[in-house]
Amino acid sequence: MHFIDTHIHLQDFSEDFAPKVIDNYNLEKMILVCASLGDLEKVERLIDSNPNKFIGAFGLHPWYWEDIDKVDEIKKYLIKYKNALVGEIGVDRLRGEVNDGQRNLFYKQLEIAKEFNRPVIIHGAKAFEELKEFREKLKEVKFVHHGFVKGMDLIDFINECDGYIGIGALFLKQEKANEMIKKMPLNRILFETDAPFRVSEEKYDEVSRDNLLYLAELMGGDKDKMVAQLYQNAKEFLKC
C-alpha cells in the first residue's frame, strides 16, 4: 500500500520521531512544505540527505507577509530542485483579517510559480472570499487547496479553477464528508497529513494509514483501487 504524503512539515518533527517516519516502507515520497524563511534551509538539508524520498515545497505562508522583501529567495531553491513546488502560500484569517500584505505576497509567489511552471500548495484558512479575488491567477497554475475542511461553494470554486483538493484529518472528521466528496473529481483528490500539526509525530504511521484507508472508503468502490488512485493523483500533480 504505497502512498505519497503531499503535505508534511518534517522539519518540525523531533529527532526521535523523524527517522521512524522516513523509514516507513509504505511512504514512498513526502512533500516537505515550508512556511517561514527559516524553513527554507532546513528543508534543503533534508532533501539533500534523501533526494529520492523528499520533494520540497518552498514558499512563505501568509502569516509571514512582512517578509515579502525576501520572497525572491525561494527562486534559488526552484532553480536547484527541478521538481520543487511553491508553497505553502495564500491568504489566512485565523489571526485576523486578510491585509494587503498577505495579498501582495500571495500574488508575487503565484507569479514565481507561473514563471518556473511549478505546482502550488495553496493555504486559504477561513479566507474563501479573499481567495476568490485570485480566481484568474489560480487558473494560470497547477495548484492544490491544502487542508480542505468543508464548503460546497469552495469545492465548486476549486473545480472551476481545475485545482486539486488536499484531504487530511480535519475533513475526515466532518459529518458531511461523504456528501462533499461526491462533488470532488476522483482524479483531483490528494492525500495529506499536515504532520506534525494535524497528525502527531508519535502516531504518524498508524494514523496516516487509517486516514488513507478511510479516505479511500469515502471515495467509493474497491478500497485498494482508491488507494492506488490517490497515489496516481499525487504522481500527476507533481509533474511540472
Short mmCIF file of C-alpha atoms in Angstrom, two decimals:
data_model
loop_
_atom_site.label_atom_id
_atom_site.label_comp_id
_atom_site.label_asym_id
_atom_site.label_seq_id
_atom_site.Cartn_x
_atom_site.Cartn_y
_atom_site.Cartn_z
CA MET A 1 0.00 0.00 0.00
CA HIS A 2 2.32 2.72 -1.23
CA PHE A 3 1.33 6.35 -0.77
CA ILE A 4 2.66 9.87 -1.10
CA ASP A 5 2.15 12.37 1.71
CA THR A 6 1.52 15.57 -0.24
CA HIS A 7 1.84 17.87 2.76
CA ILE A 8 4.13 17.28 5.73
CA HIS A 9 6.36 19.59 7.81
CA LEU A 10 9.12 17.08 8.57
CA GLN A 11 11.46 19.90 9.60
CA ASP A 12 9.21 20.41 12.64
CA PHE A 13 9.45 16.80 13.83
CA SER A 14 11.63 15.86 16.79
CA GLU A 15 14.83 13.95 16.16
CA ASP A 16 13.28 10.94 17.89
CA PHE A 17 10.36 10.51 15.50
CA ALA A 18 11.52 11.86 12.14
CA PRO A 19 13.66 8.77 11.36
CA LYS A 20 10.71 6.45 12.05
CA VAL A 21 8.56 8.35 9.55
CA ILE A 22 11.33 8.43 6.96
CA ASP A 23 11.75 4.66 7.26
CA ASN A 24 8.03 3.95 6.76
CA TYR A 25 8.14 1.40 3.93
CA ASN A 26 4.72 2.29 2.54
CA LEU A 27 5.50 6.01 2.43
CA GLU A 28 7.15 6.39 -0.96
CA LYS A 29 7.59 10.15 -1.05
CA MET A 30 6.96 13.19 1.11
CA ILE A 31 6.33 16.77 0.05
CA LEU A 32 8.24 18.80 2.65
CA VAL A 33 6.37 22.08 2.96
CA CYS A 34 7.90 25.38 4.03
CA ALA A 35 6.08 28.12 5.89
CA SER A 36 8.72 30.62 7.03
CA LEU A 37 12.08 31.84 5.79
CA GLY A 38 13.71 29.68 8.44
CA ASP A 39 12.21 26.57 6.87
CA LEU A 40 13.92 27.04 3.53
CA GLU A 41 17.39 25.88 4.55
CA LYS A 42 16.00 23.18 6.86
CA VAL A 43 14.06 21.62 4.01
CA GLU A 44 17.05 21.99 1.71
CA ARG A 45 19.20 19.97 4.12
CA LEU A 46 16.55 17.27 4.42
CA ILE A 47 16.18 16.93 0.65
CA ASP A 48 19.94 16.68 0.16
CA SER A 49 20.03 13.90 2.78
CA ASN A 50 17.44 11.79 0.94
CA PRO A 51 16.62 13.17 -2.54
CA ASN A 52 14.78 10.03 -3.60
CA LYS A 53 12.18 10.32 -0.85
CA PHE A 54 11.84 14.08 -0.31
CA ILE A 55 10.44 16.77 -2.58
CA GLY A 56 10.46 20.36 -1.39
CA ALA A 57 7.75 23.00 -1.47
CA PHE A 58 9.33 26.41 -1.00
CA GLY A 59 7.27 29.44 -0.11
CA LEU A 60 6.13 31.88 2.55
CA HIS A 61 2.91 31.28 4.48
CA PRO A 62 0.57 34.30 4.70
CA TRP A 63 1.39 34.74 8.40
CA TYR A 64 4.85 35.85 7.28
CA TRP A 65 3.75 38.55 4.87
CA GLU A 66 6.13 41.05 6.48
CA ASP A 67 9.00 39.09 4.87
CA ILE A 68 7.76 40.00 1.40
CA ASP A 69 11.06 41.73 0.60
CA LYS A 70 12.77 38.32 0.85
CA VAL A 71 10.29 36.47 -1.36
CA ASP A 72 12.71 36.13 -4.28
CA GLU A 73 14.87 33.87 -2.13
CA ILE A 74 12.60 30.96 -2.98
CA LYS A 75 13.73 31.19 -6.61
CA LYS A 76 17.17 29.78 -5.86
CA TYR A 77 15.56 26.63 -4.49
CA LEU A 78 13.35 26.26 -7.56
CA ILE A 79 16.48 26.57 -9.68
CA LYS A 80 18.35 23.99 -7.59
CA TYR A 81 15.46 21.49 -7.45
CA LYS A 82 13.75 20.99 -10.79
CA ASN A 83 10.88 19.08 -9.18
CA ALA A 84 10.27 21.53 -6.31
CA LEU A 85 6.87 23.12 -5.72
CA VAL A 86 5.87 26.57 -4.47
CA GLY A 87 4.13 26.54 -1.12
CA GLU A 88 2.51 26.87 1.14
CA ILE A 89 1.19 30.25 0.08
CA GLY A 90 -2.15 32.02 0.18
CA VAL A 91 -4.46 34.01 2.42
CA ASP A 92 -5.45 33.38 6.04
CA ARG A 93 -7.97 34.75 8.54
CA LEU A 94 -7.03 32.61 11.54
CA ARG A 95 -5.08 35.52 13.03
CA GLY A 96 -7.26 38.38 11.88
CA GLU A 97 -8.38 39.97 8.65
CA VAL A 98 -6.56 39.43 5.38
CA ASN A 99 -4.47 42.53 4.69
CA ASP A 100 -2.83 43.89 1.57
CA GLY A 101 0.49 42.47 2.70
CA GLN A 102 -0.90 38.94 2.51
CA ARG A 103 -2.45 39.68 -0.87
CA ASN A 104 0.78 41.08 -2.30
CA LEU A 105 2.86 38.18 -1.01
CA PHE A 106 0.40 35.67 -2.47
CA TYR A 107 0.36 37.42 -5.84
CA LYS A 108 4.16 37.57 -6.08
CA GLN A 109 4.51 33.88 -5.27
CA LEU A 110 1.87 32.90 -7.81
CA GLU A 111 3.87 34.84 -10.36
CA ILE A 112 7.02 32.94 -9.37
CA ALA A 113 5.18 29.62 -9.71
CA LYS A 114 3.98 30.64 -13.16
CA GLU A 115 7.49 31.76 -14.16
CA PHE A 116 9.02 28.41 -13.14
CA ASN A 117 6.00 26.32 -14.18
CA ARG A 118 5.72 24.65 -10.77
CA PRO A 119 2.74 23.20 -8.88
CA VAL A 120 1.48 25.30 -5.98
CA ILE A 121 0.26 24.42 -2.49
CA ILE A 122 -2.46 26.88 -1.51
CA HIS A 123 -3.37 27.80 2.07
CA GLY A 124 -6.75 29.51 2.40
CA ALA A 125 -7.89 29.05 6.01
CA LYS A 126 -11.26 30.75 6.59
CA ALA A 127 -10.48 33.09 3.67
CA PHE A 128 -12.63 31.85 0.80
CA GLU A 129 -13.84 35.33 -0.16
CA GLU A 130 -10.28 36.61 -0.39
CA LEU A 131 -9.17 33.51 -2.27
CA LYS A 132 -11.79 34.23 -4.92
CA GLU A 133 -10.01 37.51 -5.66
CA PHE A 134 -7.26 35.37 -7.22
CA ARG A 135 -9.54 33.30 -9.45
CA GLU A 136 -7.82 34.23 -12.71
CA LYS A 137 -4.31 33.85 -11.28
CA LEU A 138 -5.14 30.39 -9.94
CA LYS A 139 -6.27 29.32 -13.38
CA GLU A 140 -2.73 30.05 -14.62
CA VAL A 141 -1.04 27.48 -12.36
CA LYS A 142 -1.47 23.89 -11.23
CA PHE A 143 -2.50 24.01 -7.58
CA VAL A 144 -3.91 22.07 -4.65
CA HIS A 145 -6.09 23.66 -1.99
CA HIS A 146 -4.36 22.23 1.06
CA GLY A 147 -6.26 21.29 4.21
CA PHE A 148 -9.76 21.31 2.76
CA VAL A 149 -12.32 21.04 5.57
CA LYS A 150 -15.76 21.93 4.25
CA GLY A 151 -17.78 24.09 1.87
CA MET A 152 -19.70 23.09 -1.22
CA ASP A 153 -19.06 26.53 -2.72
CA LEU A 154 -15.34 26.11 -2.17
CA ILE A 155 -15.41 22.73 -3.93
CA ASP A 156 -17.18 24.36 -6.88
CA PHE A 157 -14.55 27.11 -6.97
CA ILE A 158 -11.63 24.66 -6.91
CA ASN A 159 -13.27 22.60 -9.64
CA GLU A 160 -13.85 25.73 -11.74
CA CYS A 161 -10.14 26.57 -11.46
CA ASP A 162 -9.08 22.97 -12.30
CA GLY A 163 -7.45 22.61 -8.90
CA TYR A 164 -6.73 19.62 -6.71
CA ILE A 165 -8.19 19.14 -3.23
CA GLY A 166 -5.90 18.18 -0.34
CA ILE A 167 -7.65 15.94 2.17
CA GLY A 168 -6.45 15.17 5.67
CA ALA A 169 -7.61 14.54 9.22
CA LEU A 170 -9.91 17.56 9.63
CA PHE A 171 -12.01 16.74 6.57
CA LEU A 172 -12.32 13.10 7.58
CA LYS A 173 -13.97 14.17 10.86
CA GLN A 174 -16.74 16.13 9.11
CA GLU A 175 -20.29 14.78 9.37
CA LYS A 176 -20.93 15.56 5.71
CA ALA A 177 -17.62 14.21 4.41
CA ASN A 178 -19.38 11.53 2.36
CA GLU A 179 -21.68 14.11 0.78
CA MET A 180 -18.90 16.56 -0.02
CA ILE A 181 -16.57 14.02 -1.57
CA LYS A 182 -19.22 13.17 -4.16
CA LYS A 183 -18.64 16.63 -5.65
CA MET A 184 -14.88 16.09 -5.98
CA PRO A 185 -13.42 14.56 -9.14
CA LEU A 186 -11.72 11.34 -8.01
CA ASN A 187 -8.62 12.17 -10.03
CA ARG A 188 -8.20 15.52 -8.24
CA ILE A 189 -8.07 14.34 -4.63
CA LEU A 190 -4.71 14.32 -2.83
CA PHE A 191 -3.93 12.66 0.49
CA GLU A 192 -2.03 14.71 3.05
CA THR A 193 -1.29 14.58 6.77
CA ASP A 194 -0.04 18.10 7.61
CA ALA A 195 2.00 16.37 10.31
CA PRO A 196 3.03 17.12 12.99
CA PHE A 197 0.24 19.70 13.27
CA ARG A 198 -2.79 17.60 12.25
CA VAL A 199 -1.28 14.16 12.82
CA SER A 200 1.04 13.72 15.80
CA GLU A 201 4.57 12.56 15.12
CA GLU A 202 4.23 9.80 17.74
CA LYS A 203 1.32 8.18 15.89
CA TYR A 204 2.19 9.12 12.32
CA ASP A 205 2.46 5.60 10.88
CA GLU A 206 -0.76 4.34 12.47
CA VAL A 207 -2.92 7.43 11.90
CA SER A 208 -1.74 8.13 8.35
CA ARG A 209 -2.59 4.54 7.38
CA ASP A 210 -6.02 4.70 9.00
CA ASN A 211 -6.80 8.08 7.42
CA LEU A 212 -5.67 6.93 4.00
CA LEU A 213 -7.89 3.85 4.14
CA TYR A 214 -10.86 5.85 5.40
CA LEU A 215 -10.46 8.39 2.61
CA ALA A 216 -10.32 5.53 0.10
CA GLU A 217 -13.52 4.15 1.61
CA LEU A 218 -15.28 7.50 1.28
CA MET A 219 -14.28 7.70 -2.36
CA GLY A 220 -16.31 4.54 -3.02
CA GLY A 221 -15.61 1.36 -4.92
CA ASP A 222 -12.79 -1.01 -4.17
CA LYS A 223 -10.63 0.38 -1.37
CA ASP A 224 -7.34 -0.86 -2.83
CA LYS A 225 -8.18 0.74 -6.17
CA MET A 226 -8.93 4.06 -4.49
CA VAL A 227 -5.61 3.95 -2.61
CA ALA A 228 -3.94 3.37 -5.97
CA GLN A 229 -5.98 6.27 -7.40
CA LEU A 230 -4.70 8.61 -4.69
CA TYR A 231 -1.14 7.51 -5.40
CA GLN A 232 -1.58 8.18 -9.12
CA ASN A 233 -3.21 11.56 -8.41
CA ALA A 234 -0.15 12.64 -6.47
CA LYS A 235 2.17 11.50 -9.25
CA GLU A 236 0.17 13.50 -11.79
CA PHE A 237 0.11 16.59 -9.58
CA LEU A 238 3.86 16.55 -9.16
CA LYS A 239 4.53 16.63 -12.89
CA CYS A 240 5.88 20.05 -13.87
#
